Short mmCIF file of C-alpha atoms in Angstrom, two decimals:
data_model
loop_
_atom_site.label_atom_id
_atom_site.label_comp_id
_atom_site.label_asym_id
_atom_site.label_seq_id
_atom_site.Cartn_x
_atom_site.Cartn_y
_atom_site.Cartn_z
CA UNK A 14 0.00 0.00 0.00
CA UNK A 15 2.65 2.49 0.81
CA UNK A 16 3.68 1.92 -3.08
CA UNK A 17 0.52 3.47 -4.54
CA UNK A 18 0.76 6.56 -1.71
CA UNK A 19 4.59 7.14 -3.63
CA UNK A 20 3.00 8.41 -6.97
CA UNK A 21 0.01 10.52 -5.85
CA UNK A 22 2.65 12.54 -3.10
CA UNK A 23 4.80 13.62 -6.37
CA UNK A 24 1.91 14.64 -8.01
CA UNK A 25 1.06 16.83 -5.10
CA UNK A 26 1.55 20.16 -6.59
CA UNK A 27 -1.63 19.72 -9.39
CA UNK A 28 -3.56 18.40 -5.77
CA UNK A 29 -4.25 20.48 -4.10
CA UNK A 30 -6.09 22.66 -6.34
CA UNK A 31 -8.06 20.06 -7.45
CA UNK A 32 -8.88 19.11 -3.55
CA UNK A 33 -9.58 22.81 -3.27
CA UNK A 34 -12.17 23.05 -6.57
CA UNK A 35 -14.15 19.91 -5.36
CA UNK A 36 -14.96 21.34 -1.54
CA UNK A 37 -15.48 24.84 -3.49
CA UNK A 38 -18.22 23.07 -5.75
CA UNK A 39 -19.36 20.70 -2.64
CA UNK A 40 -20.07 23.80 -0.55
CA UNK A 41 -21.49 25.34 -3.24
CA UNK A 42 -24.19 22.58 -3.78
CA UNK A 43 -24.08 22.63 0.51
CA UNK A 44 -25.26 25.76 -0.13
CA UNK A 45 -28.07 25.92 -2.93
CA UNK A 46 -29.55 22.73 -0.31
CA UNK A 47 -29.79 24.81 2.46
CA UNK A 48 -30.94 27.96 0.73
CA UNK A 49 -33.87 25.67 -0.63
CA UNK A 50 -34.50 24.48 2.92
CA UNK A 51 -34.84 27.52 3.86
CA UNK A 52 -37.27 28.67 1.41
CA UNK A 53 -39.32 25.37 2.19
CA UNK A 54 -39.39 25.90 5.81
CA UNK A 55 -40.24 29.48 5.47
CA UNK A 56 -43.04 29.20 3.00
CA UNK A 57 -46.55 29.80 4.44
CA UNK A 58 -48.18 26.49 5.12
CA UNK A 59 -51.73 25.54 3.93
CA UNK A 60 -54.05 24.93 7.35
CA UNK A 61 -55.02 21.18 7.48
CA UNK A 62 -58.84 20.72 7.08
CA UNK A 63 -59.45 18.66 10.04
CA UNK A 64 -57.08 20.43 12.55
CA UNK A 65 -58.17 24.19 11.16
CA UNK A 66 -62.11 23.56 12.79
CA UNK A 67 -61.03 22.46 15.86
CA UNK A 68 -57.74 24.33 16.90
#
């Protein structure tokens, strides 16, 4: 196992950016999910029919 770890540390340089453009695009999405969840949880709720009669 320590063989395959040899090649990916030399190509280290080119990694980190790449490392660094998937969490930027996986917050991203983290972010357009929680802005929707938002909206959802904010939007005005229709009253049930059976609970709006007796509450």
């Amino acid at each position: 196992m320590s063989q395959e770890a040899v090649p990916e540390q030399a190509a280290v340089p080119a990694q980190p950016k790449g490392l660094l453009q998937q969490m930027e695009e996986l917050m991203a999405a983290l972010n357009a999910d929680l802005s929707q969840l938002d909206a959802d949880l904010s939007a005005p709720r229709p009253a049930l029919a059976e609970g709006a009669d007796s509450v």
